PDB file of C-alpha atoms in Angstrom:
ATOM      1  CA  MET A   1     -26.792 -25.832  10.664  1.00  0.00           C
ATOM      2  CA  ARG A   2     -25.340 -27.124   7.400  1.00  0.00           C
ATOM      3  CA  LYS A   3     -26.529 -23.941   5.655  1.00  0.00           C
ATOM      4  CA  TYR A   4     -24.647 -21.709   8.087  1.00  0.00           C
ATOM      5  CA  ILE A   5     -21.439 -23.719   7.737  1.00  0.00           C
ATOM      6  CA  LEU A   6     -21.686 -23.559   3.941  1.00  0.00           C
ATOM      7  CA  LEU A   7     -22.341 -19.814   4.087  1.00  0.00           C
ATOM      8  CA  ALA A   8     -19.343 -19.244   6.386  1.00  0.00           C
ATOM      9  CA  VAL A   9     -17.025 -21.313   4.167  1.00  0.00           C
ATOM     10  CA  SER A  10     -18.276 -19.419   1.116  1.00  0.00           C
ATOM     11  CA  ALA A  11     -17.535 -16.075   2.750  1.00  0.00           C
ATOM     12  CA  LEU A  12     -14.023 -17.192   3.703  1.00  0.00           C
ATOM     13  CA  ILE A  13     -13.264 -18.407   0.178  1.00  0.00           C
ATOM     14  CA  LEU A  14     -14.594 -15.189  -1.331  1.00  0.00           C
ATOM     15  CA  ASN A  15     -12.554 -13.074   1.081  1.00  0.00           C
ATOM     16  CA  ALA A  16      -9.400 -15.027   0.175  1.00  0.00           C
ATOM     17  CA  CYS A  17      -9.871 -14.032  -3.480  1.00  0.00           C
ATOM     18  CA  VAL A  18      -9.624 -10.316  -2.764  1.00  0.00           C
ATOM     19  CA  SER A  19      -6.528  -8.769  -4.315  1.00  0.00           C
ATOM     20  CA  SER A  20      -4.928  -5.475  -3.387  1.00  0.00           C
ATOM     21  CA  ASN A  21      -4.185  -2.356  -5.396  1.00  0.00           C
ATOM     22  CA  SER A  22      -2.338  -0.765  -2.505  1.00  0.00           C
ATOM     23  CA  GLY A  23       0.898   1.073  -3.086  1.00  0.00           C
ATOM     24  CA  SER A  24       2.328  -0.873  -0.145  1.00  0.00           C
ATOM     25  CA  VAL A  25       1.381  -4.408  -1.247  1.00  0.00           C
ATOM     26  CA  TYR A  26       3.574  -6.422  -3.597  1.00  0.00           C
ATOM     27  CA  THR A  27       2.781  -9.723  -5.293  1.00  0.00           C
ATOM     28  CA  ARG A  28       5.125 -12.669  -4.812  1.00  0.00           C
ATOM     29  CA  ASP A  29       6.313 -12.203  -8.413  1.00  0.00           C
ATOM     30  CA  GLU A  30       7.313  -8.581  -7.729  1.00  0.00           C
ATOM     31  CA  ALA A  31       9.484  -9.422  -4.737  1.00  0.00           C
ATOM     32  CA  ARG A  32      13.265  -9.283  -5.228  1.00  0.00           C
ATOM     33  CA  LYS A  33      13.015  -7.739  -8.706  1.00  0.00           C
ATOM     34  CA  VAL A  34      14.758  -4.567  -9.796  1.00  0.00           C
ATOM     35  CA  GLN A  35      12.383  -1.612  -9.955  1.00  0.00           C
ATOM     36  CA  THR A  36      12.874   1.815 -11.506  1.00  0.00           C
ATOM     37  CA  VAL A  37      12.427   4.824  -9.201  1.00  0.00           C
ATOM     38  CA  LYS A  38      11.557   8.309 -10.449  1.00  0.00           C
ATOM     39  CA  THR A  39      10.691  11.387  -8.442  1.00  0.00           C
ATOM     40  CA  GLY A  40       8.072  14.038  -9.033  1.00  0.00           C
ATOM     41  CA  ILE A  41       5.741  16.509  -7.347  1.00  0.00           C
ATOM     42  CA  VAL A  42       2.085  15.750  -6.615  1.00  0.00           C
ATOM     43  CA  GLU A  43      -0.001  18.019  -8.850  1.00  0.00           C
ATOM     44  CA  SER A  44      -3.437  16.844  -7.652  1.00  0.00           C
ATOM     45  CA  VAL A  45      -5.202  14.061  -5.774  1.00  0.00           C
ATOM     46  CA  ARG A  46      -8.740  12.879  -6.505  1.00  0.00           C
ATOM     47  CA  THR A  47     -10.757  10.190  -4.713  1.00  0.00           C
ATOM     48  CA  VAL A  48     -12.045   7.395  -6.959  1.00  0.00           C
ATOM     49  CA  GLN A  49     -13.647   3.952  -6.640  1.00  0.00           C
ATOM     50  CA  ILE A  50     -11.715   0.867  -7.723  1.00  0.00           C
ATOM     51  CA  GLU A  51     -14.344  -1.582  -8.943  1.00  0.00           C
ATOM     52  CA  GLY A  52     -14.676  -4.974  -7.323  1.00  0.00           C
ATOM     53  CA  THR A  53     -13.683  -8.242  -8.930  1.00  0.00           C
ATOM     54  CA  LYS A  54     -16.078 -10.022 -11.267  1.00  0.00           C
ATOM     55  CA  SER A  55     -14.910 -13.612 -11.276  1.00  0.00           C
ATOM     56  CA  ALA A  56     -16.844 -16.873 -11.247  1.00  0.00           C
ATOM     57  CA  VAL A  57     -16.279 -17.315  -7.498  1.00  0.00           C
ATOM     58  CA  GLY A  58     -19.208 -15.169  -6.305  1.00  0.00           C
ATOM     59  CA  PRO A  59     -21.837 -16.591  -8.669  1.00  0.00           C
ATOM     60  CA  VAL A  60     -20.697 -20.187  -8.144  1.00  0.00           C
ATOM     61  CA  LEU A  61     -20.655 -19.938  -4.357  1.00  0.00           C
ATOM     62  CA  GLY A  62     -23.966 -18.046  -4.350  1.00  0.00           C
ATOM     63  CA  GLY A  63     -25.482 -20.662  -6.651  1.00  0.00           C
ATOM     64  CA  VAL A  64     -24.339 -23.507  -4.402  1.00  0.00           C
ATOM     65  CA  VAL A  65     -25.672 -21.852  -1.260  1.00  0.00           C
ATOM     66  CA  GLY A  66     -28.959 -20.929  -2.977  1.00  0.00           C
ATOM     67  CA  GLY A  67     -29.352 -24.399  -4.467  1.00  0.00           C
ATOM     68  CA  VAL A  68     -28.724 -26.162  -1.144  1.00  0.00           C
ATOM     69  CA  ALA A  69     -31.040 -23.791   0.716  1.00  0.00           C
ATOM     70  CA  GLY A  70     -33.775 -24.107  -1.928  1.00  0.00           C
ATOM     71  CA  SER A  71     -33.555 -27.878  -2.191  1.00  0.00           C
ATOM     72  CA  SER A  72     -34.316 -28.252   1.504  1.00  0.00           C
ATOM     73  CA  VAL A  73     -37.800 -26.770   0.985  1.00  0.00           C
ATOM     74  CA  GLY A  74     -40.878 -28.944   0.452  1.00  0.00           C
ATOM     75  CA  GLY A  75     -41.136 -32.492  -0.810  1.00  0.00           C
ATOM     76  CA  ARG A  76     -39.095 -34.254  -3.471  1.00  0.00           C
ATOM     77  CA  ARG A  77     -40.657 -32.554  -6.494  1.00  0.00           C
ATOM     78  CA  GLU A  78     -40.836 -29.082  -4.963  1.00  0.00           C
ATOM     79  CA  SER A  79     -37.284 -29.298  -3.638  1.00  0.00           C
ATOM     80  CA  VAL A  80     -35.863 -29.742  -7.147  1.00  0.00           C
ATOM     81  CA  VAL A  81     -37.777 -26.753  -8.536  1.00  0.00           C
ATOM     82  CA  VAL A  82     -37.052 -24.539  -5.540  1.00  0.00           C
ATOM     83  CA  GLY A  83     -33.420 -25.714  -5.562  1.00  0.00           C
ATOM     84  CA  VAL A  84     -32.980 -24.601  -9.193  1.00  0.00           C
ATOM     85  CA  ILE A  85     -34.666 -21.263  -8.472  1.00  0.00           C
ATOM     86  CA  GLY A  86     -32.566 -20.868  -5.326  1.00  0.00           C
ATOM     87  CA  ALA A  87     -29.383 -21.590  -7.298  1.00  0.00           C
ATOM     88  CA  ALA A  88     -30.256 -18.947  -9.913  1.00  0.00           C
ATOM     89  CA  ILE A  89     -31.099 -16.319  -7.300  1.00  0.00           C
ATOM     90  CA  GLY A  90     -28.036 -17.279  -5.253  1.00  0.00           C
ATOM     91  CA  ALA A  91     -25.765 -16.931  -8.296  1.00  0.00           C
ATOM     92  CA  ALA A  92     -27.082 -13.417  -8.979  1.00  0.00           C
ATOM     93  CA  ILE A  93     -26.703 -12.400  -5.337  1.00  0.00           C
ATOM     94  CA  GLY A  94     -23.222 -13.970  -5.243  1.00  0.00           C
ATOM     95  CA  ALA A  95     -22.072 -11.991  -8.297  1.00  0.00           C
ATOM     96  CA  PHE A  96     -23.369  -8.737  -6.817  1.00  0.00           C
ATOM     97  CA  GLY A  97     -21.925  -9.595  -3.390  1.00  0.00           C
ATOM     98  CA  GLU A  98     -18.460 -10.405  -4.764  1.00  0.00           C
ATOM     99  CA  GLU A  99     -18.218  -7.074  -6.543  1.00  0.00           C
ATOM    100  CA  ALA A 100     -19.543  -5.125  -3.534  1.00  0.00           C
ATOM    101  CA  ILE A 101     -17.218  -6.845  -1.056  1.00  0.00           C
ATOM    102  CA  THR A 102     -14.091  -6.362  -3.182  1.00  0.00           C
ATOM    103  CA  LYS A 103     -14.753  -2.712  -4.187  1.00  0.00           C
ATOM    104  CA  LYS A 104     -12.102  -0.336  -2.789  1.00  0.00           C
ATOM    105  CA  ASP A 105     -11.671   3.379  -2.198  1.00  0.00           C
ATOM    106  CA  GLY A 106      -8.848   4.699  -4.342  1.00  0.00           C
ATOM    107  CA  LEU A 107      -6.842   7.788  -5.206  1.00  0.00           C
ATOM    108  CA  GLU A 108      -5.982   9.152  -8.618  1.00  0.00           C
ATOM    109  CA  ILE A 109      -2.631  10.838  -7.983  1.00  0.00           C
ATOM    110  CA  THR A 110      -1.399  13.173 -10.723  1.00  0.00           C
ATOM    111  CA  VAL A 111       2.362  13.684 -10.547  1.00  0.00           C
ATOM    112  CA  LYS A 112       4.349  16.373 -12.375  1.00  0.00           C
ATOM    113  CA  MET A 113       7.659  14.975 -13.578  1.00  0.00           C
ATOM    114  CA  PRO A 114      10.899  17.027 -13.802  1.00  0.00           C
ATOM    115  CA  ASP A 115      10.471  17.339 -17.594  1.00  0.00           C
ATOM    116  CA  GLY A 116       7.024  18.936 -17.096  1.00  0.00           C
ATOM    117  CA  SER A 117       4.992  15.889 -18.151  1.00  0.00           C
ATOM    118  CA  LEU A 118       2.089  14.693 -16.015  1.00  0.00           C
ATOM    119  CA  LEU A 119       1.447  11.091 -14.976  1.00  0.00           C
ATOM    120  CA  ALA A 120      -1.696   9.813 -13.258  1.00  0.00           C
ATOM    121  CA  ILE A 121      -1.576   6.668 -11.118  1.00  0.00           C
ATOM    122  CA  VAL A 122      -4.577   5.070  -9.404  1.00  0.00           C
ATOM    123  CA  GLN A 123      -4.024   3.015  -6.262  1.00  0.00           C
ATOM    124  CA  GLU A 124      -5.870   2.158  -3.057  1.00  0.00           C
ATOM    125  CA  ALA A 125      -6.450   5.042  -0.661  1.00  0.00           C
ATOM    126  CA  ASP A 126      -4.369   3.568   2.148  1.00  0.00           C
ATOM    127  CA  ASP A 127      -1.847   6.423   2.165  1.00  0.00           C
ATOM    128  CA  GLN A 128      -2.422  10.174   1.924  1.00  0.00           C
ATOM    129  CA  PHE A 129      -0.790  12.502  -0.615  1.00  0.00           C
ATOM    130  CA  THR A 130      -1.047  16.290  -0.854  1.00  0.00           C
ATOM    131  CA  PRO A 131      -0.436  18.640  -3.778  1.00  0.00           C
ATOM    132  CA  GLY A 132       3.099  20.059  -3.752  1.00  0.00           C
ATOM    133  CA  GLU A 133       4.519  17.000  -1.972  1.00  0.00           C
ATOM    134  CA  LYS A 134       7.620  15.297  -3.413  1.00  0.00           C
ATOM    135  CA  VAL A 135       6.937  11.598  -4.135  1.00  0.00           C
ATOM    136  CA  ARG A 136       8.590   8.575  -5.676  1.00  0.00           C
ATOM    137  CA  LEU A 137       7.140   6.625  -8.582  1.00  0.00           C
ATOM    138  CA  ILE A 138       8.201   2.996  -8.359  1.00  0.00           C
ATOM    139  CA  GLU A 139       7.862   1.089 -11.635  1.00  0.00           C
ATOM    140  CA  SER A 140       8.107  -2.635 -12.214  1.00  0.00           C
ATOM    141  CA  GLY A 141       6.894  -3.867 -15.578  1.00  0.00           C
ATOM    142  CA  ASP A 142       3.431  -2.440 -16.120  1.00  0.00           C
ATOM    143  CA  VAL A 143       2.855  -1.672 -12.416  1.00  0.00           C
ATOM    144  CA  THR A 144       3.583   1.803 -11.017  1.00  0.00           C
ATOM    145  CA  ARG A 145       3.167   2.871  -7.389  1.00  0.00           C
ATOM    146  CA  VAL A 146       3.320   6.255  -5.718  1.00  0.00           C
ATOM    147  CA  SER A 147       5.148   6.353  -2.390  1.00  0.00           C
ATOM    148  CA  HIS A 148       6.672   8.833   0.026  1.00  0.00           C
TER     149      HIS A 148
END
């Protein structure tokens, strides 16, 4: 029972670490700040993958779960060895799991600006854009979004 509770808590913590690259999601720091708006025409749209996060959270949580699960096997001596092996395997699985869970589908949107220059912006694929469509580019610091 303890294993399942630990696994559920680990999944919740990992899910809380997921950040968004959506054009519709703003960080707390971006709220109430002046942003520059430019307009352009969508030149092309290409589907891409936005890689998942690679932090210490996945390996640490996986290592803890693997270590606890492994240490409950066998007697005193075996439980230490199996616990260490379980922690190592759990850390590897946790790292892979974190990246897989946080990977997102994205769009590379190429926008033709009024001066003829082209800009490409990658963001989550939570909104659809079509070539020839007029869009807004919203810039704030080093973050640019494409919106309708």
